[in-house]
mmCIF file of C-alpha atoms in Angstrom:
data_model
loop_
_atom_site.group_PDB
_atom_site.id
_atom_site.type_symbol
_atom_site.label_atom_id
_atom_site.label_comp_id
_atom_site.label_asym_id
_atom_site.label_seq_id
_atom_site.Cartn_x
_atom_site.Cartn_y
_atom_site.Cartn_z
ATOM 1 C CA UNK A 1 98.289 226.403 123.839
ATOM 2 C CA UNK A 2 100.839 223.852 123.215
ATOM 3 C CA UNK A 3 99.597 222.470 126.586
ATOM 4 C CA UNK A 4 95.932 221.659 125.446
ATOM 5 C CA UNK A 5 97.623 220.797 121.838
ATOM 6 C CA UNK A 6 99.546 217.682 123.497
ATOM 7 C CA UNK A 7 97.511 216.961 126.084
ATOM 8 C CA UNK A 8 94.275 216.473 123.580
ATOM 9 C CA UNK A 9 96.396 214.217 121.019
ATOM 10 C CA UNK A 10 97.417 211.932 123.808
ATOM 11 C CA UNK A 11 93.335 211.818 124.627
ATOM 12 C CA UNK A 12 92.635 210.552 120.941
ATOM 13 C CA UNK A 13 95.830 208.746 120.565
ATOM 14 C CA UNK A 14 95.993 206.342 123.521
ATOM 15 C CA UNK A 15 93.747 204.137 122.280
ATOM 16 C CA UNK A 16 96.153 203.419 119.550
ATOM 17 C CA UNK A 17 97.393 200.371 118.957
ATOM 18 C CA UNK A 18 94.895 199.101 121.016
ATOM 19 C CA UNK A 19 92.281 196.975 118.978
ATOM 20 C CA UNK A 20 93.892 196.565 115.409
ATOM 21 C CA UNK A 21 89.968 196.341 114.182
ATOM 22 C CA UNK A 22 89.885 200.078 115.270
ATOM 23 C CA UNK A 23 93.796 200.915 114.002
ATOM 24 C CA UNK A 24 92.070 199.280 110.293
ATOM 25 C CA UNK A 25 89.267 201.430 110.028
ATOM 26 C CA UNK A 26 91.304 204.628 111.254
ATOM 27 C CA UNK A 27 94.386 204.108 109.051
ATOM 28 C CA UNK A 28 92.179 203.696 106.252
ATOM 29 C CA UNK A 29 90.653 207.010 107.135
ATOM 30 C CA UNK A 30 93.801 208.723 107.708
ATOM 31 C CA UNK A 31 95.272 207.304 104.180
ATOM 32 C CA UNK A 32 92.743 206.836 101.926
ATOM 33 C CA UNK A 33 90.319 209.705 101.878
ATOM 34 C CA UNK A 34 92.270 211.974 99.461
ATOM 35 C CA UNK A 35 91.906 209.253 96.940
ATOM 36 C CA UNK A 36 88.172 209.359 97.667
ATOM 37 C CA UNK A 37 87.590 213.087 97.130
ATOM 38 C CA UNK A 38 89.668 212.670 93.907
ATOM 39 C CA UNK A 39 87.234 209.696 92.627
ATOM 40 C CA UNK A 40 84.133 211.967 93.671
ATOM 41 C CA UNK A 41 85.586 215.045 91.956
ATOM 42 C CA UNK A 42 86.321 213.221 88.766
ATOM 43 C CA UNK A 43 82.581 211.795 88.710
ATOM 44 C CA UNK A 44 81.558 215.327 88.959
ATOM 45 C CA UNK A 45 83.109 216.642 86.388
ATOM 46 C CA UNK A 46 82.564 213.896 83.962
ATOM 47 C CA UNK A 47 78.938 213.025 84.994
ATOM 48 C CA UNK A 48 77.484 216.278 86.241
ATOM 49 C CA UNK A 49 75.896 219.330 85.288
ATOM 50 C CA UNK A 50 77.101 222.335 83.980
ATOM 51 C CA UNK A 51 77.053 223.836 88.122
ATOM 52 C CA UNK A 52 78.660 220.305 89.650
ATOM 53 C CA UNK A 53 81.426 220.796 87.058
ATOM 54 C CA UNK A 54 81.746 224.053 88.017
ATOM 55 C CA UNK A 55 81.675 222.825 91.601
ATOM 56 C CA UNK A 56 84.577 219.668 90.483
ATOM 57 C CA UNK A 57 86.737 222.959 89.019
ATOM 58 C CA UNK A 58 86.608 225.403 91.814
ATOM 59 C CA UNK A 59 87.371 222.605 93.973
ATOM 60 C CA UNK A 60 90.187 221.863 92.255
ATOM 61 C CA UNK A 61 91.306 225.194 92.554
ATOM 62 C CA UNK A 62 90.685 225.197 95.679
ATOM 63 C CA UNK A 63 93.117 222.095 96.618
ATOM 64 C CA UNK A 64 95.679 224.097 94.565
ATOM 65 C CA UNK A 65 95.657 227.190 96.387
ATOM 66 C CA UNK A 66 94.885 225.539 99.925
ATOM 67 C CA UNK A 67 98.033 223.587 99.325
ATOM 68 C CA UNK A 68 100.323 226.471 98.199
ATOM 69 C CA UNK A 69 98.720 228.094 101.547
ATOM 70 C CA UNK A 70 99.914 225.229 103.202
ATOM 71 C CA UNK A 71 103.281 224.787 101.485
ATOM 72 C CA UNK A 72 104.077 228.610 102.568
ATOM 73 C CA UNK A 73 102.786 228.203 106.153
ATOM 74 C CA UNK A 74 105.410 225.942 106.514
ATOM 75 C CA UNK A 75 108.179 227.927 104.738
ATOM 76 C CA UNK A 76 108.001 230.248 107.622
ATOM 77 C CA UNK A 77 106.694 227.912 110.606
ATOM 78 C CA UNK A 78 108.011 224.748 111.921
ATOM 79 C CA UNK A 79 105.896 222.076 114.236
ATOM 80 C CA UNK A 80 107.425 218.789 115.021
ATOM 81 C CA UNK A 81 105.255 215.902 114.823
ATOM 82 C CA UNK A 82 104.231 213.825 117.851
ATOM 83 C CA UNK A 83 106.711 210.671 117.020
ATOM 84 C CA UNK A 84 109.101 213.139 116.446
ATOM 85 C CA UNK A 85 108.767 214.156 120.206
ATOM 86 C CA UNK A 86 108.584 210.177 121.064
ATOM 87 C CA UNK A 87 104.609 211.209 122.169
ATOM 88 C CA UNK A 88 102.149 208.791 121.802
ATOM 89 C CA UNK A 89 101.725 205.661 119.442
ATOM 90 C CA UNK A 90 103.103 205.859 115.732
ATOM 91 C CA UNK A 91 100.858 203.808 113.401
ATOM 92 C CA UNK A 92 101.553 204.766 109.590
ATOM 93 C CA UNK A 93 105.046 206.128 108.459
ATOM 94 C CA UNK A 94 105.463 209.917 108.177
ATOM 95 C CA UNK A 95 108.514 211.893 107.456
ATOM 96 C CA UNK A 96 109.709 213.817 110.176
ATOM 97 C CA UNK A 97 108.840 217.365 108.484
ATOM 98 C CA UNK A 98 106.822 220.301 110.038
ATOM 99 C CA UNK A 99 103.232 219.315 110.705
ATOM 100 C CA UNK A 100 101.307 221.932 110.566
ATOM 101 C CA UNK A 101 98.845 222.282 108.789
ATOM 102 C CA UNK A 102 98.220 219.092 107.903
ATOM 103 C CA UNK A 103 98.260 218.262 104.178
ATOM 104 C CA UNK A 104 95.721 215.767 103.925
ATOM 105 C CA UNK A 105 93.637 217.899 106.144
ATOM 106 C CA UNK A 106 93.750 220.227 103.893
ATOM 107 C CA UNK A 107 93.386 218.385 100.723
ATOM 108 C CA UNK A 108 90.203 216.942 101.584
ATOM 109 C CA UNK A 109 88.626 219.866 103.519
ATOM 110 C CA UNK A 110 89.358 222.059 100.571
ATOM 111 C CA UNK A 111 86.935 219.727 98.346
ATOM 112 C CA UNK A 112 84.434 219.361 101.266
ATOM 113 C CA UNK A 113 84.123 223.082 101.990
ATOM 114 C CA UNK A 114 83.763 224.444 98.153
ATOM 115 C CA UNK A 115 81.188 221.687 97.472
ATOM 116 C CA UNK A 116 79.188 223.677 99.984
ATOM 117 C CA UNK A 117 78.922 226.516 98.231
ATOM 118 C CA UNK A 118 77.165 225.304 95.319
ATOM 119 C CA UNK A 119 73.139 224.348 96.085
ATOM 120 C CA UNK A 120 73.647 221.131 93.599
ATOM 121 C CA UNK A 121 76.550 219.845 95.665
ATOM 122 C CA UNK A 122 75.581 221.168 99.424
ATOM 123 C CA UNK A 123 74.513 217.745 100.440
ATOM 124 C CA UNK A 124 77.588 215.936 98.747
ATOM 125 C CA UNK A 125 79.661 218.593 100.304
ATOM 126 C CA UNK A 126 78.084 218.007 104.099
ATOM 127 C CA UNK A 127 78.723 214.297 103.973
ATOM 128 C CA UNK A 128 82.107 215.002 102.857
ATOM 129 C CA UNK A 129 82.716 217.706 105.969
ATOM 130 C CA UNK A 130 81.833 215.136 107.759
ATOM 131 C CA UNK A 131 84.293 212.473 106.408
ATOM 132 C CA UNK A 132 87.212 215.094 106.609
ATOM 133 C CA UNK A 133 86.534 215.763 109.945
ATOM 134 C CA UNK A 134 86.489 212.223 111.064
ATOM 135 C CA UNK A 135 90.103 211.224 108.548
ATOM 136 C CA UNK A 136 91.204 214.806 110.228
ATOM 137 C CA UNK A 137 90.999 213.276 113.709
ATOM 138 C CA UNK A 138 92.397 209.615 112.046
ATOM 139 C CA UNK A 139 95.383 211.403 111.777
ATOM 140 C CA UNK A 140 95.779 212.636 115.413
ATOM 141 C CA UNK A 141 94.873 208.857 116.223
ATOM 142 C CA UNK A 142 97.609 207.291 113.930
ATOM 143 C CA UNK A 143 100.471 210.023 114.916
ATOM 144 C CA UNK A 144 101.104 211.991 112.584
ATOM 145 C CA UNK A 145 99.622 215.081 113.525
ATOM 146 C CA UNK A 146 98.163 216.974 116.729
ATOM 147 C CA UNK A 147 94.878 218.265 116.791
ATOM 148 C CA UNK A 148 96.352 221.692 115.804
ATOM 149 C CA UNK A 149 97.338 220.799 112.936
ATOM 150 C CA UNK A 150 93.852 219.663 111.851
ATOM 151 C CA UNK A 151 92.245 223.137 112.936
ATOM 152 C CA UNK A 152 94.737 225.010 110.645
ATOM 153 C CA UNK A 153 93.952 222.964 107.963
ATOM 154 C CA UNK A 154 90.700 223.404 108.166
ATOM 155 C CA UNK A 155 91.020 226.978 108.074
ATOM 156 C CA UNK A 156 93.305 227.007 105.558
ATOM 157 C CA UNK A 157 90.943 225.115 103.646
ATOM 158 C CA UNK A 158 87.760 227.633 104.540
ATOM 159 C CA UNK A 159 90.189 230.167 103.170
ATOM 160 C CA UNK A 160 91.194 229.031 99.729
ATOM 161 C CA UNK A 161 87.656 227.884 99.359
ATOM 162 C CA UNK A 162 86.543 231.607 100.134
ATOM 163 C CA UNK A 163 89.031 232.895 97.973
ATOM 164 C CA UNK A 164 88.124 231.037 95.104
ATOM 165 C CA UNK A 165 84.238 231.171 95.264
ATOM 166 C CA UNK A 166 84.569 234.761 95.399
ATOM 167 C CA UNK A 167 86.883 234.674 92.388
ATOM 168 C CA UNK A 168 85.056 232.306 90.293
ATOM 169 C CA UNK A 169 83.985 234.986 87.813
ATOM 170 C CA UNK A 170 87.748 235.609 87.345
ATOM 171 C CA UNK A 171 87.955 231.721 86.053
ATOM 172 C CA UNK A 172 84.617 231.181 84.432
ATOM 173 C CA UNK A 173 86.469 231.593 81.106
ATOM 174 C CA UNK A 174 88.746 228.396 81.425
ATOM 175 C CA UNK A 175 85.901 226.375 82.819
ATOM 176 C CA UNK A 176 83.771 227.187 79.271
ATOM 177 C CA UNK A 177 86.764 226.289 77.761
ATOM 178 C CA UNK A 178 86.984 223.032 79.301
ATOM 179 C CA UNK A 179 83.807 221.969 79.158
ATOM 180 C CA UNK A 180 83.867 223.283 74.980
ATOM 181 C CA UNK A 181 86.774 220.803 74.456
ATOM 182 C CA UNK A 182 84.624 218.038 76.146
ATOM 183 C CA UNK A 183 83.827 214.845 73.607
ATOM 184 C CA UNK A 184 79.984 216.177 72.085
ATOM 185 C CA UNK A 185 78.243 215.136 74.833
ATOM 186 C CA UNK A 186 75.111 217.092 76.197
ATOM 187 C CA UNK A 187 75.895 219.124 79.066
ATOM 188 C CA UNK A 188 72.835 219.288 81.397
ATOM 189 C CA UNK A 189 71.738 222.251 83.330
ATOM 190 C CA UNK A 190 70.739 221.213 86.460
#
């Protein structure tokens, strides 16, 4: 396995380093798409309906417990990162700690996936599993991670998002409470 692991991140990462039009756009993808999610979370919450706040908060949740997932994963399993095994081309600073699963991977697959779930977020949710996949594979092309590390994450992130859809009725009462302490604004249905 660790075979196809390294031998697939050299595939994406050779062309590192390469075309710095390409090393832009994929660094930006690698580095700025947690910040994204965050903005697009927020907006739900603040602008949408009573089920694409519900959507913003189980996401949240989601992110929480994807990241303690993630945080424990790596109590008990260590992965070096490619530049830490001088493989391949280095293109954003990392620290040299374990690298799987991937963080950011999970960060922004934990939003993507739980937006699924809801039918007033589904299509917000696809584009976004479709921008985590592609700032997913950013990282493999900048060095920081092996491909992996992006598979755990995402099913770290399918997990947490499981566990907290199927849990929501367990948290419904903080949500009403949150949206109760809300400035007396209308809160749509749908």
């Amino acid at each position: 396995m660790e075979e196809f692991n390294v031998a697939t991140f050299l595939l994406i990462n050779q062309y590192a380093g390469k075309n710095s039009l390409l090393d832009a756009a994929l660094i930006g993808f690698a580095e700025a798409m947690p910040y994204i999610f965050i903005l697009i979370i927020a907006y739900l919450w603040f602008v949408g309906c009573i089920n694409k706040k519900q959507s913003s908060f189980n996401s949240g949740l989601s992110v929480l417990l994807g990241m303690l997932t993630s945080y424990v994963i790596s109590l008990f399993y260590y992965h070096s990162r490619p530049f830490v095994e001088n493989l391949g081309t280095q293109l954003v600073e990392h620290a040299p700690d374990s690298s799987f699963p991937s963080d950011h991977t999970t960060f922004i697959f934990s939003i993507s996936v739980m937006l699924l779930f809801n039918k007033s977020t589904r299509v917000i949710g696809t584009i976004l599993c479709f921008l985590s996949f592609i700032s997913g594979l950013s990282r493999v092309f900048v060095g920081v991670h092996f491909p992996l590390d992006i598979f755990g994450a995402i099913l770290v992130a399918i997990f947490s998002s499981v566990v907290v859809f199927n849990l929501q009725h367990k948290t419904s009462f903080i949500l009403q409470y949150l949206v109760q302490k809300m400035p007396n604004k209308p809160i749509k249905q749908d």
